[in-house]
Each structure stands twice: as structure tokens, then as C-alpha cells.
PDB file of C-alpha atoms in Angstrom:
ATOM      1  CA  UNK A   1       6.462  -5.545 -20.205  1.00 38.00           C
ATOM      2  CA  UNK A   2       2.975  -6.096 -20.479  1.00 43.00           C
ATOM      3  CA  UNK A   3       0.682  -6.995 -23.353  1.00 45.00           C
ATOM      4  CA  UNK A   4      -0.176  -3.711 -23.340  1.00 44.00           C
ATOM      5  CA  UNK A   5       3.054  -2.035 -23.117  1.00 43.00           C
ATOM      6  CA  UNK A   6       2.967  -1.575 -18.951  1.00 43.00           C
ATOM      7  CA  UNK A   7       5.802  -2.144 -17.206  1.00 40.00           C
ATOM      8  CA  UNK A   8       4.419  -4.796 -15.581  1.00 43.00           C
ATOM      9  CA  UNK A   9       5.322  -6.293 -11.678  1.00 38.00           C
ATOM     10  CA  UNK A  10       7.857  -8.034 -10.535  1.00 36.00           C
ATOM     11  CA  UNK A  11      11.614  -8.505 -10.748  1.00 33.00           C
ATOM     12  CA  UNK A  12      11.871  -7.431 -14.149  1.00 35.00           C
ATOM     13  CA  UNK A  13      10.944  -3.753 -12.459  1.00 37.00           C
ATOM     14  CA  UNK A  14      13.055  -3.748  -9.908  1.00 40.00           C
ATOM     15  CA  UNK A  15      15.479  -5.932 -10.685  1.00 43.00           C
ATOM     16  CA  UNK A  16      16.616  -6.811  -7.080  1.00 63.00           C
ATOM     17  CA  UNK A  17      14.055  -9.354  -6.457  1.00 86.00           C
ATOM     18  CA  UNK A  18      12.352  -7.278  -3.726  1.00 95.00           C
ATOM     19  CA  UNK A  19       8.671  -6.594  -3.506  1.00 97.00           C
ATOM     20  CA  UNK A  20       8.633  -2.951  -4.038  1.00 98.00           C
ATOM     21  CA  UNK A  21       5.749  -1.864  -1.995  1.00 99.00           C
ATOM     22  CA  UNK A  22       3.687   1.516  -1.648  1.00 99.00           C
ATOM     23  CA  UNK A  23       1.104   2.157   0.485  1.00 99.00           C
ATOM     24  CA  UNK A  24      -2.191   4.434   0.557  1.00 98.00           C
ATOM     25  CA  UNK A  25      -3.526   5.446   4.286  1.00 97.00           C
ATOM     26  CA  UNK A  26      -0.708   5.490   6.693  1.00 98.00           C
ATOM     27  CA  UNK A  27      -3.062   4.128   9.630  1.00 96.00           C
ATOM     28  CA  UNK A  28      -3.427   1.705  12.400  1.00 95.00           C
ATOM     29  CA  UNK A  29      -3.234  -1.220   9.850  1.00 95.00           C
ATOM     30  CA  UNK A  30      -0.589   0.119   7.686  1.00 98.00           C
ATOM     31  CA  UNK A  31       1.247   0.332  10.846  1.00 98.00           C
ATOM     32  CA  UNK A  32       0.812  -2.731  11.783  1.00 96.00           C
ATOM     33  CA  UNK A  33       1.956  -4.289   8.549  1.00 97.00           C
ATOM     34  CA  UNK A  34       5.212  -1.819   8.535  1.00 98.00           C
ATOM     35  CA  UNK A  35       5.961  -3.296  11.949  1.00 98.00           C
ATOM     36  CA  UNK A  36       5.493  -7.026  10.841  1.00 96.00           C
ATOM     37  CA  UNK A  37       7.558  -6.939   7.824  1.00 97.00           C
ATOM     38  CA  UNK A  38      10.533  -5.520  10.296  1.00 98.00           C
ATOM     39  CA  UNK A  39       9.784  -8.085  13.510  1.00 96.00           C
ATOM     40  CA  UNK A  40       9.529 -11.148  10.955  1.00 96.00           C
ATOM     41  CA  UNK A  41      12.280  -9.877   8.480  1.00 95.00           C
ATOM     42  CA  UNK A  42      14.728 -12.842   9.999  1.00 95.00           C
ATOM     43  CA  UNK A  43      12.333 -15.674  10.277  1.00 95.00           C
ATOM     44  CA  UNK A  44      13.155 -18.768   9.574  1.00 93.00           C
ATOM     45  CA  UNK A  45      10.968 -20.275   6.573  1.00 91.00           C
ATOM     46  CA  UNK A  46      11.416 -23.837   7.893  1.00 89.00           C
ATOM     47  CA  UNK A  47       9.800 -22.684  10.924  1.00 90.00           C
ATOM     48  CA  UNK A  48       6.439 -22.714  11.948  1.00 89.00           C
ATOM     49  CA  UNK A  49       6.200 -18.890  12.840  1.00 90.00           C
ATOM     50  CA  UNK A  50       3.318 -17.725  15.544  1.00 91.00           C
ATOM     51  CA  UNK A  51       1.546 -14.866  13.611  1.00 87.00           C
ATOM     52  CA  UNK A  52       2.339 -15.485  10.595  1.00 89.00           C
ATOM     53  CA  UNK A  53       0.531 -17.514   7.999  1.00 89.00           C
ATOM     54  CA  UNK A  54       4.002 -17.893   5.408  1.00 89.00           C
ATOM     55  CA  UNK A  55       7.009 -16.922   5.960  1.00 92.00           C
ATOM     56  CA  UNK A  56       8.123 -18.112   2.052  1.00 91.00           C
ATOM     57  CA  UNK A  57       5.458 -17.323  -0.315  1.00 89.00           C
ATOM     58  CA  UNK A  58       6.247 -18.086  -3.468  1.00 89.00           C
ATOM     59  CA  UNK A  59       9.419 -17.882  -3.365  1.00 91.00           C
ATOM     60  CA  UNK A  60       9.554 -14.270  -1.869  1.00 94.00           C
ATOM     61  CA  UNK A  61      10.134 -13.989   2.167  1.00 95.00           C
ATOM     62  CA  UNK A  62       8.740 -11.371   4.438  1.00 95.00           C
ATOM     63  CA  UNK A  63      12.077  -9.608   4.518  1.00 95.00           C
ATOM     64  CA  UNK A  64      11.549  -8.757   0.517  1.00 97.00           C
ATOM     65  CA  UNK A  65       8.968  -6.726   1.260  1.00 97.00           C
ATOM     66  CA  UNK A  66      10.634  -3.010   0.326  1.00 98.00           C
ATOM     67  CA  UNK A  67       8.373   0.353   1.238  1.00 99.00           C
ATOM     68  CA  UNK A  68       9.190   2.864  -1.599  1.00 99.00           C
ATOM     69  CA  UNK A  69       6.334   5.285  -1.635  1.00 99.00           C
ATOM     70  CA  UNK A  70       3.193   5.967   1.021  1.00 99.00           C
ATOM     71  CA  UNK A  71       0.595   8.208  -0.005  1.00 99.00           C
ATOM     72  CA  UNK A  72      -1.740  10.196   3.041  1.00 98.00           C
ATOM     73  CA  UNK A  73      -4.021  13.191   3.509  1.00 96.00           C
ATOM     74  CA  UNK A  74      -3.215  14.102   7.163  1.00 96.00           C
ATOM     75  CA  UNK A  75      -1.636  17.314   7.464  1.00 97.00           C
ATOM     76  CA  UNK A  76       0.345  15.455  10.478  1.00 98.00           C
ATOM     77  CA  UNK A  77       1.492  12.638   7.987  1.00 98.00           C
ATOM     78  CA  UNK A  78       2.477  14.289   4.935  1.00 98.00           C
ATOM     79  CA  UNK A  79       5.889  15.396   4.670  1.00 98.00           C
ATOM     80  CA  UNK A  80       7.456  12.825   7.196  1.00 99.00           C
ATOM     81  CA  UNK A  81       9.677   9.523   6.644  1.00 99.00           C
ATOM     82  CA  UNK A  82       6.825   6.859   7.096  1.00 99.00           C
ATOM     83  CA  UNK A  83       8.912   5.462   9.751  1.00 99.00           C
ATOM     84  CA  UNK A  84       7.562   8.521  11.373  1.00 99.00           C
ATOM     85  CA  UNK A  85       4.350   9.100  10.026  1.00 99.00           C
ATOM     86  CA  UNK A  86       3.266   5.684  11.085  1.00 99.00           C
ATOM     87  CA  UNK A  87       2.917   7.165  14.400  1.00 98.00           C
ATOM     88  CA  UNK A  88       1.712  10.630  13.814  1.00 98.00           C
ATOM     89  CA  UNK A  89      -1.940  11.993  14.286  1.00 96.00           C
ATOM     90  CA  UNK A  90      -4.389  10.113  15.758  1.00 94.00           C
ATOM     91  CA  UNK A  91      -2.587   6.478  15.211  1.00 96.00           C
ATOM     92  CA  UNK A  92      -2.800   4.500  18.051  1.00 95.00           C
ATOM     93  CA  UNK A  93      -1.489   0.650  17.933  1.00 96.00           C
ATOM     94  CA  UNK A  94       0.536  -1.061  19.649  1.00 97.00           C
ATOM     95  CA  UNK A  95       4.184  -0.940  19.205  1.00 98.00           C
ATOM     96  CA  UNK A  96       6.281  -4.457  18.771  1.00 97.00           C
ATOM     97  CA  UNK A  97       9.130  -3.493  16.446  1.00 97.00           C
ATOM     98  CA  UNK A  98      11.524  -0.632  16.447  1.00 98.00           C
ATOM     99  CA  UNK A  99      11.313  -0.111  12.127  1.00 98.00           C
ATOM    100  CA  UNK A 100      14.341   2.357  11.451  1.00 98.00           C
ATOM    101  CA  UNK A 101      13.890   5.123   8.725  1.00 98.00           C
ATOM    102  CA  UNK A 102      12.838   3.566   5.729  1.00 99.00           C
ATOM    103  CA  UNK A 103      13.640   7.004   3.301  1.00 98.00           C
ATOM    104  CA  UNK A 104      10.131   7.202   1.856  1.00 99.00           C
ATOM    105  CA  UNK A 105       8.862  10.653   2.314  1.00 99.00           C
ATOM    106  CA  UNK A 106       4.624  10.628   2.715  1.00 99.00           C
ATOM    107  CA  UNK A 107       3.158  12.230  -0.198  1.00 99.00           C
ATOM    108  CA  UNK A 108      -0.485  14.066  -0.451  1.00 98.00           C
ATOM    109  CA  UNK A 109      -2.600  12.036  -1.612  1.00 97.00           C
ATOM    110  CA  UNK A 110      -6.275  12.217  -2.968  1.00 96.00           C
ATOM    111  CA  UNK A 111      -9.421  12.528  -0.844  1.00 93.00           C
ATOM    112  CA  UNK A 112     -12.644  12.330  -2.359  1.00 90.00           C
ATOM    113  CA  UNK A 113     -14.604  10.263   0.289  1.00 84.00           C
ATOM    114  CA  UNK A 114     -11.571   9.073   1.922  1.00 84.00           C
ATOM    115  CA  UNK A 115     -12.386  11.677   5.034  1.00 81.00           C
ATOM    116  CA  UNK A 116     -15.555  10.569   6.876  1.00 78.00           C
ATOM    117  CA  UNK A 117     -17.588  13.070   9.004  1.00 76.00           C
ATOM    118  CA  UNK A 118     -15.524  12.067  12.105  1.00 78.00           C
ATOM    119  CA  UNK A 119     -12.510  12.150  11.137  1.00 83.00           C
ATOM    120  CA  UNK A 120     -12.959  15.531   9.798  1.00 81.00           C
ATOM    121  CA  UNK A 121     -13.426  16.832  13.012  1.00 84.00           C
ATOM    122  CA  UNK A 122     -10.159  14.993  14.637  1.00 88.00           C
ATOM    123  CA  UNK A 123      -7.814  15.520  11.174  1.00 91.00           C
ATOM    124  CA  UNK A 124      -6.215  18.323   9.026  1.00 92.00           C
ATOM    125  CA  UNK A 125      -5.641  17.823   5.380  1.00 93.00           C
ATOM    126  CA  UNK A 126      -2.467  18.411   4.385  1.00 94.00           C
ATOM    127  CA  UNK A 127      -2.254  21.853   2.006  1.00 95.00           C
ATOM    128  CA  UNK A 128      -1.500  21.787  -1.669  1.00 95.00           C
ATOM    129  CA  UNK A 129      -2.659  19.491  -4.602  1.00 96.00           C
ATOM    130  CA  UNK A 130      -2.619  15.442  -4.667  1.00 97.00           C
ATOM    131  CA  UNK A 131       0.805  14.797  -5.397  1.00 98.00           C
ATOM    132  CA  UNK A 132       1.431  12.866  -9.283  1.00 98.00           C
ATOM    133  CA  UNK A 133       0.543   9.016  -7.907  1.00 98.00           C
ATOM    134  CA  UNK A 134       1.353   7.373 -11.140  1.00 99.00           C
ATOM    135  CA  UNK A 135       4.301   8.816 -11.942  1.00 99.00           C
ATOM    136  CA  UNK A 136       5.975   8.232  -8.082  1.00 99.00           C
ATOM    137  CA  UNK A 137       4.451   4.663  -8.678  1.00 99.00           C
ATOM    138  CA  UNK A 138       6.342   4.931 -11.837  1.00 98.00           C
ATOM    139  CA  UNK A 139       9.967   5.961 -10.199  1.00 98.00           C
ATOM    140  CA  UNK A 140       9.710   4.181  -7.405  1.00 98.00           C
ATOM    141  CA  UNK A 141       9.499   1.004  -9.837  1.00 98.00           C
ATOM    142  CA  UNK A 142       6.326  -0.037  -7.424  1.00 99.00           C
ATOM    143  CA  UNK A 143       5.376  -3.579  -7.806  1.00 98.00           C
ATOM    144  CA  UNK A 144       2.394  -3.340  -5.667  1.00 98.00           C
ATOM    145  CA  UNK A 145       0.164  -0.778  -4.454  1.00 99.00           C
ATOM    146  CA  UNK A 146      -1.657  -1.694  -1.139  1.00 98.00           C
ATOM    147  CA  UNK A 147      -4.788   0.573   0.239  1.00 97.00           C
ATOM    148  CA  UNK A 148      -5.525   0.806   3.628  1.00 96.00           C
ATOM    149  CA  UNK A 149      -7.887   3.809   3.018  1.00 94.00           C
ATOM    150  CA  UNK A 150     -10.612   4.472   5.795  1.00 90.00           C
ATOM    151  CA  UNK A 151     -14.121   2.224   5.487  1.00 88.00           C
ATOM    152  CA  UNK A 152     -16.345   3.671   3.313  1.00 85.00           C
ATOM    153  CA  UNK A 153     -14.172   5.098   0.749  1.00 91.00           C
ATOM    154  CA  UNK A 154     -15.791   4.146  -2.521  1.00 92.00           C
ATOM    155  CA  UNK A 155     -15.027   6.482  -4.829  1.00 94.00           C
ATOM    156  CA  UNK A 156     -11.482   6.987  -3.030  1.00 95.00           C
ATOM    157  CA  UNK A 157     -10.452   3.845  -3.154  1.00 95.00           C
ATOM    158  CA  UNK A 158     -11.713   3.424  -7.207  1.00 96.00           C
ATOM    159  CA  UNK A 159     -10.003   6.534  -7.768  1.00 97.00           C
ATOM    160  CA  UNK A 160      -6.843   4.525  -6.303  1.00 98.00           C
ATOM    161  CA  UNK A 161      -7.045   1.359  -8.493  1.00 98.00           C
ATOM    162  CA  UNK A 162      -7.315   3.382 -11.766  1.00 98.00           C
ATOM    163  CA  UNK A 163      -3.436   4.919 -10.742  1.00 98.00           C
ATOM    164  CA  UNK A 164      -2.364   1.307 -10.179  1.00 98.00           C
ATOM    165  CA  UNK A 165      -3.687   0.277 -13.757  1.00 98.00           C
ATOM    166  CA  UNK A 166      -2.516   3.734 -15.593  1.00 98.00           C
ATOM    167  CA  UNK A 167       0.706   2.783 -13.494  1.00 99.00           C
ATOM    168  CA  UNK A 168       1.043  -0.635 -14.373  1.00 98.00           C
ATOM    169  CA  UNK A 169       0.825  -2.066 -10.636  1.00 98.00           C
ATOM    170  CA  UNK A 170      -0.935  -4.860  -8.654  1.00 98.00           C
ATOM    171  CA  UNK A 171      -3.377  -3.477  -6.078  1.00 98.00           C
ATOM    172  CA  UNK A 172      -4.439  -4.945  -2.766  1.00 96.00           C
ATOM    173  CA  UNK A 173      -7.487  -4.006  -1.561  1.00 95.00           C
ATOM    174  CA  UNK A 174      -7.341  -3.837   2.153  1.00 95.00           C
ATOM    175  CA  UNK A 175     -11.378  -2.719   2.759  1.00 91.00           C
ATOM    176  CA  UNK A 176     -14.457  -4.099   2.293  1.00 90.00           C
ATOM    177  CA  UNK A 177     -15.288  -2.409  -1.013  1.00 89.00           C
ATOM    178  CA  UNK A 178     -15.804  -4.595  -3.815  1.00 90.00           C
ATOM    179  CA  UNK A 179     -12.980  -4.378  -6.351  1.00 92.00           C
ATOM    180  CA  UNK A 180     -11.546  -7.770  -6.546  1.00 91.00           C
ATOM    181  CA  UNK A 181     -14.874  -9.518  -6.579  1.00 90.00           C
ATOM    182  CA  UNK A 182     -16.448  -7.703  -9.449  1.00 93.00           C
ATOM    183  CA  UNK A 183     -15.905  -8.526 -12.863  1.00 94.00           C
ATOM    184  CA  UNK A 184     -14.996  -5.203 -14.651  1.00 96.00           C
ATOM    185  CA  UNK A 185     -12.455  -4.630 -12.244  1.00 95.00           C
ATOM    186  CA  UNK A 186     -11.236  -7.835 -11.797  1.00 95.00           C
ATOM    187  CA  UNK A 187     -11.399  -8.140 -16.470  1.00 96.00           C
ATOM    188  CA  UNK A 188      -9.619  -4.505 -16.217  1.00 97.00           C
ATOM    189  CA  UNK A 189      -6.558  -6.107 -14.236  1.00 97.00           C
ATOM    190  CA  UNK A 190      -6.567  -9.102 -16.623  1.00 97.00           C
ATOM    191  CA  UNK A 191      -6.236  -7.495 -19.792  1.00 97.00           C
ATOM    192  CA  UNK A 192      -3.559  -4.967 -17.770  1.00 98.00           C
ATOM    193  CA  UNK A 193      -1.663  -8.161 -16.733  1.00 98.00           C
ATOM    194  CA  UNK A 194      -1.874  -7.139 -13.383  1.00 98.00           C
ATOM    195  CA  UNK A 195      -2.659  -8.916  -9.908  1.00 97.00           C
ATOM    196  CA  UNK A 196      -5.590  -7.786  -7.564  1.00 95.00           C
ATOM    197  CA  UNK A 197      -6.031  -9.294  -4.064  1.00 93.00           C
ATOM    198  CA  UNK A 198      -8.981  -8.754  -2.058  1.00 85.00           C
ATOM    199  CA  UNK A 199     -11.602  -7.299  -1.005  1.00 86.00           C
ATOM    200  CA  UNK A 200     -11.137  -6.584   2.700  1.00 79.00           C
ATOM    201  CA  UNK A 201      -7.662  -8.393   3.673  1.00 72.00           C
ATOM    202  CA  UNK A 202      -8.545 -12.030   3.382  1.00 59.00           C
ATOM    203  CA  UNK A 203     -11.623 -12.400   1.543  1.00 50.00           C
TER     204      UNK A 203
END
């Protein structure tokens, strides 16, 4: 637990020593990140992997990395095993792993500015309301909670980081919109005794 009565990450959540992941935006990226958990799951830490910056980090390797919730807006996502809704709509990368059902249904998630003029014209939200984030972050026993949400969505992505807090989660922020880097967020996550990595992947 938290100093503030969270359930806070790690083991003590999940109690399997697995990095309980859940994702928001099942696109290109997320993709990408599905397939590298599932073609590095058997490296060898000793290694000096192409591709991959750590195989051991911590004390946690790739192949603890556990996807237990995703969270989309695309009527062509929602609904599916994200095994399958990595490659549904208008996803387009390149496939270099064969990632077997993983048994996490895509929920609805919440939009806000997360749907830019063009992809409006090219995507379908999903019907019916946003789906209860913090309490599947909750059930799923989430340690982490990384957003690949489209450029540009501000208020989206904010919107995202208060359900990790209320949820008691770490939050990676995959875009270049400052969350990490400023200090109310980055005070909020302190006092939540939470991580935050970012902004924008490796910044």
C-alpha cells in the first residue's frame, strides 16, 4: 500500500512478479511493443541482444511483461482479444512475431481530443460509453499503464494519467505531451507513490 492508502505497483499487486501491463491506443507502436515483448520473451540476459537496450532491468526480464487490459476507441478494435486488435483498422506495421491470444478483451475507452480531424474521416468510434478505466485497472491488478494515444492528445492523454493516479498505477507517457517533465504532475505521482516515465518514449 501506499502512503495514501493506493494499492500501489509492483509485486505486492500481483503477486507473481510479473509486470502487469495495460495499454491505451492499440496502434502501430503498441503493436510494435506487443510484438517485442513476444520475439524477445527467451533472450538471454547475458547476451548482448540486437534491438534491445536491456534484456534484465532491474531485476525484471522482457518476458515479465504481462498485457491485462488495452483500452481503444476504434469501432474495429473494441471488442477483440488485443492479439487481434493489434492488427485491426487502419494498423499497418510490420509483422516479426506470431503473439498468440493474450485473453485481454479491448475496452472503449475515452476520446476527448484523442481523434484528430484525419483520423475521423478513416475511423469509427466504437458505440456505447467509456468503459470504468479505474476500476479494470483495479481488477486487472495493473502495475503500469502505458499510453500510446495519437499526437496531439492533450486533454486525452491528462484525462488518462488522472485514472492511473485515482487507480493507483505508474503511467508511461509514450507522446510528446508534457506530463513527466512538469512539476504538478510529476509532485502528483510523488505524493501518490507512483512512477511516471516520459514524455515521448525516451526523453
Amino acid at each position: 500500500m501506499t502512503e495514501n492508502g493506493l494499492n500501489g505497483n509492483g509485486a505486492s499487486r500481483g503477486g507473481d512478479d510479473k509486470v502487469r501491463v495495460a495499454i491505451v491506443g492499440v496502434g502501430n507502436c503498441a503493436n510494435s511493443f506487443i510484438q517485442g515483448v513476444q520475439y524477445y520473451k527467451d533472450a538471454d540476459p547475458s547476451d548482448q541482444v540486437p534491438g534491445l537496450m536491456h534484456v534484465d532491468l532491474g531485476g525484471y526480464h522482457v518476458n515479465d511483461i504481462e498485457f491485462v487490459a488495452a483500452f481503444d476507441i476504434d469501432q474495429e478494435k473494441v471488442g477483440k482479444d488485443l492479439s487481434e486488435a493489434m492488427w485491426s483498422g487502419q494498423n499497418d506495421t510490420i509483422k516479426f512475431a506470431d503473439v498468440p491470444n493474450l485473453g485481454v478483451t479491448v475496452e472503449r475507452g475515452m476520446t476527448l481530443d484523442g481523434l484528430g480531424k484525419y483520423l475521423k474521416q478513416v475511423i469509427t468510434k466504437a458505440p456505447g460509453p467509456t468503459a470504468d478505466i479505474v476500476q479494470i485497472l483495479k481488477d486487472t491488478k495493473t502495475d503500469v499503464l502505458v499510453c500510446y494515444l495519437p499526437v496531439g492528445s492533450e486533454d486525452a492523454v491528462k484525462w488518462y494519467v488522472e485514472q492511473a493516479i485515482a487507480a493507483g498505477v505508474g503511467f508511461v507517457n509514450c507522446l510528446p505531451v508534457f506530463i513527466a517533465s512538469q512539476d504538478y504532475w510529476d509532485n502528483r505521482f510523488k505524493e501518490a507513490g507512483l512512477p511516471i516515465i516520459g514524455d515521448d518514449i525516451k526523453s
